[in-house]
Short mmCIF file of C-alpha atoms in Angstrom, two decimals:
data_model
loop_
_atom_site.label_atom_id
_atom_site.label_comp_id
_atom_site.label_asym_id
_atom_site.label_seq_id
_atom_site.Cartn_x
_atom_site.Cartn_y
_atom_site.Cartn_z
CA UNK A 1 6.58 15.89 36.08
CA UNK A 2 5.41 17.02 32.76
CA UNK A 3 5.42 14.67 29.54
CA UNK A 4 8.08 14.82 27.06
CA UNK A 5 7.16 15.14 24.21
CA UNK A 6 9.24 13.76 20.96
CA UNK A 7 10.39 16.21 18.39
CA UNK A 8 9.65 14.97 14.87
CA UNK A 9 12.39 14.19 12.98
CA UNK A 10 10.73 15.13 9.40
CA UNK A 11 8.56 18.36 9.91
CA UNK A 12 5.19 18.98 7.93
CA UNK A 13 6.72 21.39 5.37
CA UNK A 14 9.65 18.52 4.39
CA UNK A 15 6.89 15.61 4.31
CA UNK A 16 4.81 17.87 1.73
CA UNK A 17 7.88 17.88 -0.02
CA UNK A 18 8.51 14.84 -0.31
CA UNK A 19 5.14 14.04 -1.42
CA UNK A 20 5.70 16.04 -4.20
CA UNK A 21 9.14 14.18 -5.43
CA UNK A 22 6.99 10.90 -4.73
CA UNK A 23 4.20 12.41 -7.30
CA UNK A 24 6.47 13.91 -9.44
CA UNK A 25 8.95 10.41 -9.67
CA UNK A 26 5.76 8.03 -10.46
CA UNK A 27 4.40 10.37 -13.21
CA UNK A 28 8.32 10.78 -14.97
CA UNK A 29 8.42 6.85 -14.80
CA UNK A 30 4.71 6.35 -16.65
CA UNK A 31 5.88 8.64 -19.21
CA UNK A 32 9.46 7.21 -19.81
CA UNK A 33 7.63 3.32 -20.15
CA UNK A 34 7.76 2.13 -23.49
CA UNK A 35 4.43 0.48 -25.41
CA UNK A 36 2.07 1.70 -22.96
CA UNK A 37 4.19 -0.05 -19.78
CA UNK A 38 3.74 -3.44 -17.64
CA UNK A 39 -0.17 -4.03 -17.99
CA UNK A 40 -0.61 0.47 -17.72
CA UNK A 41 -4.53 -1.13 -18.93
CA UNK A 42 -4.95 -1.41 -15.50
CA UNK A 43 -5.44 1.25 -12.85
CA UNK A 44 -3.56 0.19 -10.42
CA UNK A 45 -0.36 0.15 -12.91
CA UNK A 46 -0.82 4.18 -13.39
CA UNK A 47 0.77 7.06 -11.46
CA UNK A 48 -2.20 8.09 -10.44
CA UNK A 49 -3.46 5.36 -8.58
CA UNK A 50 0.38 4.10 -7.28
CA UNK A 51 0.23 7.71 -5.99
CA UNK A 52 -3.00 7.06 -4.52
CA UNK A 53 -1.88 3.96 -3.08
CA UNK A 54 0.96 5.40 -1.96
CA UNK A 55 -1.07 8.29 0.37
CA UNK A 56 -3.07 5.27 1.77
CA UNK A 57 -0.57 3.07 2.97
CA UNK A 58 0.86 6.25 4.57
CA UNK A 59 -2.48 6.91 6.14
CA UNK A 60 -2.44 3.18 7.53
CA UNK A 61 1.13 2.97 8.66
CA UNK A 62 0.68 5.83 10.17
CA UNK A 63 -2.20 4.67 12.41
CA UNK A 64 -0.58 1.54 13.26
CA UNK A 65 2.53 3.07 14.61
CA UNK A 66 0.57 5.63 16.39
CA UNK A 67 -0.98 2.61 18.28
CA UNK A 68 2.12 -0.18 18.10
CA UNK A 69 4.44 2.48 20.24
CA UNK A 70 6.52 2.16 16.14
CA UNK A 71 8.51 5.54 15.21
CA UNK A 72 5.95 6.96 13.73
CA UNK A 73 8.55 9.46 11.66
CA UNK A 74 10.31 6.56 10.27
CA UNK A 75 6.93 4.59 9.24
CA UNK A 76 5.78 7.46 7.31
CA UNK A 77 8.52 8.46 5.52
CA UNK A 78 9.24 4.58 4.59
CA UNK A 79 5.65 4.01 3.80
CA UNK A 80 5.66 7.26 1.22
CA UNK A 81 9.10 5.68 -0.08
CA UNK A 82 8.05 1.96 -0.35
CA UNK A 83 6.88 1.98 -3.91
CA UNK A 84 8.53 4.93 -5.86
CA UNK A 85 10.65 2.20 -8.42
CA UNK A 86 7.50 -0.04 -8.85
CA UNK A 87 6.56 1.63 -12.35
CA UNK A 88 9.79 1.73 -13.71
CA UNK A 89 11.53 -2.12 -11.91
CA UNK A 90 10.28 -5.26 -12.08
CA UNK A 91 7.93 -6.65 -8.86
CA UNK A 92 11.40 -8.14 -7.82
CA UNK A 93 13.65 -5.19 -8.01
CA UNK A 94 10.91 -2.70 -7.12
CA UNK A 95 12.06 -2.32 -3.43
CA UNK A 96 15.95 -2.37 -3.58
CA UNK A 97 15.34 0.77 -6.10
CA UNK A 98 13.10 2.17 -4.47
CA UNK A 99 15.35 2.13 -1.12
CA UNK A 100 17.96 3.34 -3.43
CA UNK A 101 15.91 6.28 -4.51
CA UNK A 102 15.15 7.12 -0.40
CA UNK A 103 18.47 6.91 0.43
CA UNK A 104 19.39 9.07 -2.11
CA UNK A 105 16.49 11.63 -1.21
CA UNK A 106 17.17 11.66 2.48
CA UNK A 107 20.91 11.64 1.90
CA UNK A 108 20.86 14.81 -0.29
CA UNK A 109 17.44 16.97 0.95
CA UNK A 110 18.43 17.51 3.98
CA UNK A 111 19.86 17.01 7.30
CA UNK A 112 18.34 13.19 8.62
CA UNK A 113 21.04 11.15 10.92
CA UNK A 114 22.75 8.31 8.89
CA UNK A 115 20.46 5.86 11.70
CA UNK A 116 17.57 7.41 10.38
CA UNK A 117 18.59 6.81 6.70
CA UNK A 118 19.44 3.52 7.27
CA UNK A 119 16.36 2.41 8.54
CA UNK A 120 13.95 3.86 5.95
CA UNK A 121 16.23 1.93 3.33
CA UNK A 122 15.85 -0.66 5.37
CA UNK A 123 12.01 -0.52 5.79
CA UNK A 124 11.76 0.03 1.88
CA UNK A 125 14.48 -2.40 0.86
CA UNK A 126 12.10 -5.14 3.53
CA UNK A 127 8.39 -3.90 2.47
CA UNK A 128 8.22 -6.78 -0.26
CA UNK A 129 9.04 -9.39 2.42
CA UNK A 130 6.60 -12.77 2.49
CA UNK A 131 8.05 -14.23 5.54
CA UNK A 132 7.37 -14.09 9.05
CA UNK A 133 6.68 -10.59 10.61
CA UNK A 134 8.61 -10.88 13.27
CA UNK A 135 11.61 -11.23 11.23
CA UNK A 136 11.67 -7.00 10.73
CA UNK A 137 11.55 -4.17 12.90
CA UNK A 138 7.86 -2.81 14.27
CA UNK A 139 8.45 -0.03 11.91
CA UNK A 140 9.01 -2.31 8.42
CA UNK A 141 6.30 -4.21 10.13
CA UNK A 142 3.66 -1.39 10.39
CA UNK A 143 4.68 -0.87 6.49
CA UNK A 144 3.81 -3.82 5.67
CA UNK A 145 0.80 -4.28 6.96
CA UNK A 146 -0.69 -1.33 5.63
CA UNK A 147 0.68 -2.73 2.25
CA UNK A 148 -1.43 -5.46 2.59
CA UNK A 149 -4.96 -3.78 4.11
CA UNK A 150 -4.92 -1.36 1.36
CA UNK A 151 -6.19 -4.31 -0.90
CA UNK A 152 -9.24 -4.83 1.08
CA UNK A 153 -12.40 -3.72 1.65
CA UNK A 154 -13.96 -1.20 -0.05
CA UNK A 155 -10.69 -0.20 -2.16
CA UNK A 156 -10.38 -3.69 -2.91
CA UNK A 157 -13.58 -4.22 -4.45
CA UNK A 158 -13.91 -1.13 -6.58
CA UNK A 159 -10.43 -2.51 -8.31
CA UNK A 160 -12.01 -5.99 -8.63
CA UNK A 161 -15.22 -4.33 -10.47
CA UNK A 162 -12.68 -2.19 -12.43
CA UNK A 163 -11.17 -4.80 -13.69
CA UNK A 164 -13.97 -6.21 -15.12
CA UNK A 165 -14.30 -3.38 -17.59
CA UNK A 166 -10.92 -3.89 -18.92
CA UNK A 167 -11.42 -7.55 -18.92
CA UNK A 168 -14.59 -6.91 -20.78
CA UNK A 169 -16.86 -8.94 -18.26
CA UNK A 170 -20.67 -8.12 -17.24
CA UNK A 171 -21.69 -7.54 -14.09
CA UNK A 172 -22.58 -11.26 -13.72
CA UNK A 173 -19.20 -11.68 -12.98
CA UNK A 174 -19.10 -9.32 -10.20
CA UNK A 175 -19.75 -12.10 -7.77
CA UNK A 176 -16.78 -13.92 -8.85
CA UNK A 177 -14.40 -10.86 -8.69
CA UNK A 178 -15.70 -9.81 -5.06
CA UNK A 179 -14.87 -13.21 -3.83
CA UNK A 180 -11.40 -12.42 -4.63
CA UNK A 181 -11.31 -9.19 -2.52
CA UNK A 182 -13.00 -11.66 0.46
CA UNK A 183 -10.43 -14.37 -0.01
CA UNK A 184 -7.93 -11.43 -0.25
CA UNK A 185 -9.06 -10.03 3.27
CA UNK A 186 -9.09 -13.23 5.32
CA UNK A 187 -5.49 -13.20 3.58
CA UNK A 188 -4.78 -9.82 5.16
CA UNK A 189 -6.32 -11.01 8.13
CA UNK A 190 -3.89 -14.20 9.04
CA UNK A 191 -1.03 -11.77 7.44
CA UNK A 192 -1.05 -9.27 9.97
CA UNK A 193 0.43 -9.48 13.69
CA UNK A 194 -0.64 -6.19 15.27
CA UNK A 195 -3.51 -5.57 17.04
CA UNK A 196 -4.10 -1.94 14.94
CA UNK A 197 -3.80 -4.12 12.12
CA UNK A 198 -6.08 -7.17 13.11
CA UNK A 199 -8.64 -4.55 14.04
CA UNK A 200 -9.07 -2.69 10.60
CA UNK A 201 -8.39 -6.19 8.59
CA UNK A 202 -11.63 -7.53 10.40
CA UNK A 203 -13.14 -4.54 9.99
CA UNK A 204 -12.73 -3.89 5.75
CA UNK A 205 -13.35 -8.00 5.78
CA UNK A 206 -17.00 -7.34 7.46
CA UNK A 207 -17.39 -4.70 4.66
CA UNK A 208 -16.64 -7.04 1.91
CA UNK A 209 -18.46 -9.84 3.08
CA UNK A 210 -21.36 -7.33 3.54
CA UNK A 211 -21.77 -5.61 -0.01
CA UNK A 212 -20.88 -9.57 -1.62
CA UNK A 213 -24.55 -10.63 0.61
CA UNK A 214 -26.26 -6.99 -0.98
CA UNK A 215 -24.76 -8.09 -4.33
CA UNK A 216 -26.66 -11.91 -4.24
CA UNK A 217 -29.59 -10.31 -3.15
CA UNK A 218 -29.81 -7.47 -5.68
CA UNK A 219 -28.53 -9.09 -8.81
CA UNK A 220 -31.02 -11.64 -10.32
CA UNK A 221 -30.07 -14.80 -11.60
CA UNK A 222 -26.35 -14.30 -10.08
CA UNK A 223 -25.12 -17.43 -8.38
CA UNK A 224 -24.37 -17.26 -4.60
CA UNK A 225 -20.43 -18.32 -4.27
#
């Protein structure tokens, strides 16, 4: 008996194109903000890097589901979805547009079952969720813990040390801001449920805690935290 093999729901060509509404949505919303936007001194509150963010947290989800046994389709296409309001709603309306926007995508590019529809909303609408992961489906659940590892590690920690140029602090204070990324990833860590998950939060959390020990050594006169 052969294996049957599952017939994606979204195909490569219709993915790429929604990546480019994704792209194309962040950057019209940076441009419409009045005053510069919420905080658009920072990085991470630019098109660019919410795009970037964005591709990442697809990457992640993606992995997860492939080893969780999620819908890998529906992860994806939630995960590219999950943050296309956040430059233009507040942190607490951020997902309910931005499930409003995927519905409205999905509902009007082409031909997706309403099921389908229905549970990226879902998965978008949920991604924001602080309680108890067993509360959502696997799929919302490989969404958001990719959400969450995409602060840590490496990623995490060139944020932290960009934010000390905007916050006009020296190096000195990179000790400081790398502890945050650490504290961050043992976050991550007791966030997550998987096992994909546990796996590559333990992994960017060994990362951290290695460059912080390269950062005492290296940097004279910086305290040890």
């Amino acid at each position: 008996m052969g294996i049957e093999i599952k017939e994606s729901a979204v195909s490569d060509e219709a993915f790429e194109e929604m990546k480019g509404f994704v792209s194309d949505y962040l950057a019209a919303s940076a441009e419409a903000e009045e005053d510069g936007g919420r905080m658009r001194w920072y990085p991470w509150h630019s098109a660019e890097y919410r795009f970037n963010h964005t591709l990442n947290v697809v990457d992640l989800a993606t992995e997860i589901a492939e080893q969780e046994g999620a819908d890998v389709d529906a992860v994806r296409v939630a995960a590219l979805f999950h943050d296309i309001a956040k430059l233009e709603a507040t942190q607490e309306r951020h997902a309910d547009e931005g499930a409003r926007v995927a519905r409205e995508y999905l509902d009007t590019r082409g031909n997706y079952p309403k099921s389908f529809v229905d549970q990226i909303a879902q998965s978008v609408r949920d991604h924001s969720y602080q309680g108890p992961l067993d509360d959502v489906s696997m799929e919302t659940q490989c969404l958001i813990e990719a959400d969450v590892l995409d602060k840590v590690g490496a990623n995490g920690a060139v944020l932290m040390l960009l934010r000390m140029g905007y916050e006009s602090r020296t190096h000195m204070d990179a000790n400081e801001m790398i502890e945050r990324v650490v504290e961050r990833g043992h976050d991550a860590a007791d966030r997550v449920q998987s096992d994909a998950a546990e796996g590559i939060a333990h992994q960017r959390l060994k990362r951290i805690v290695w460059f912080r020990e390269w950062l005492e050594e290296e940097v004279p006169g910086m305290d040890p935290v």
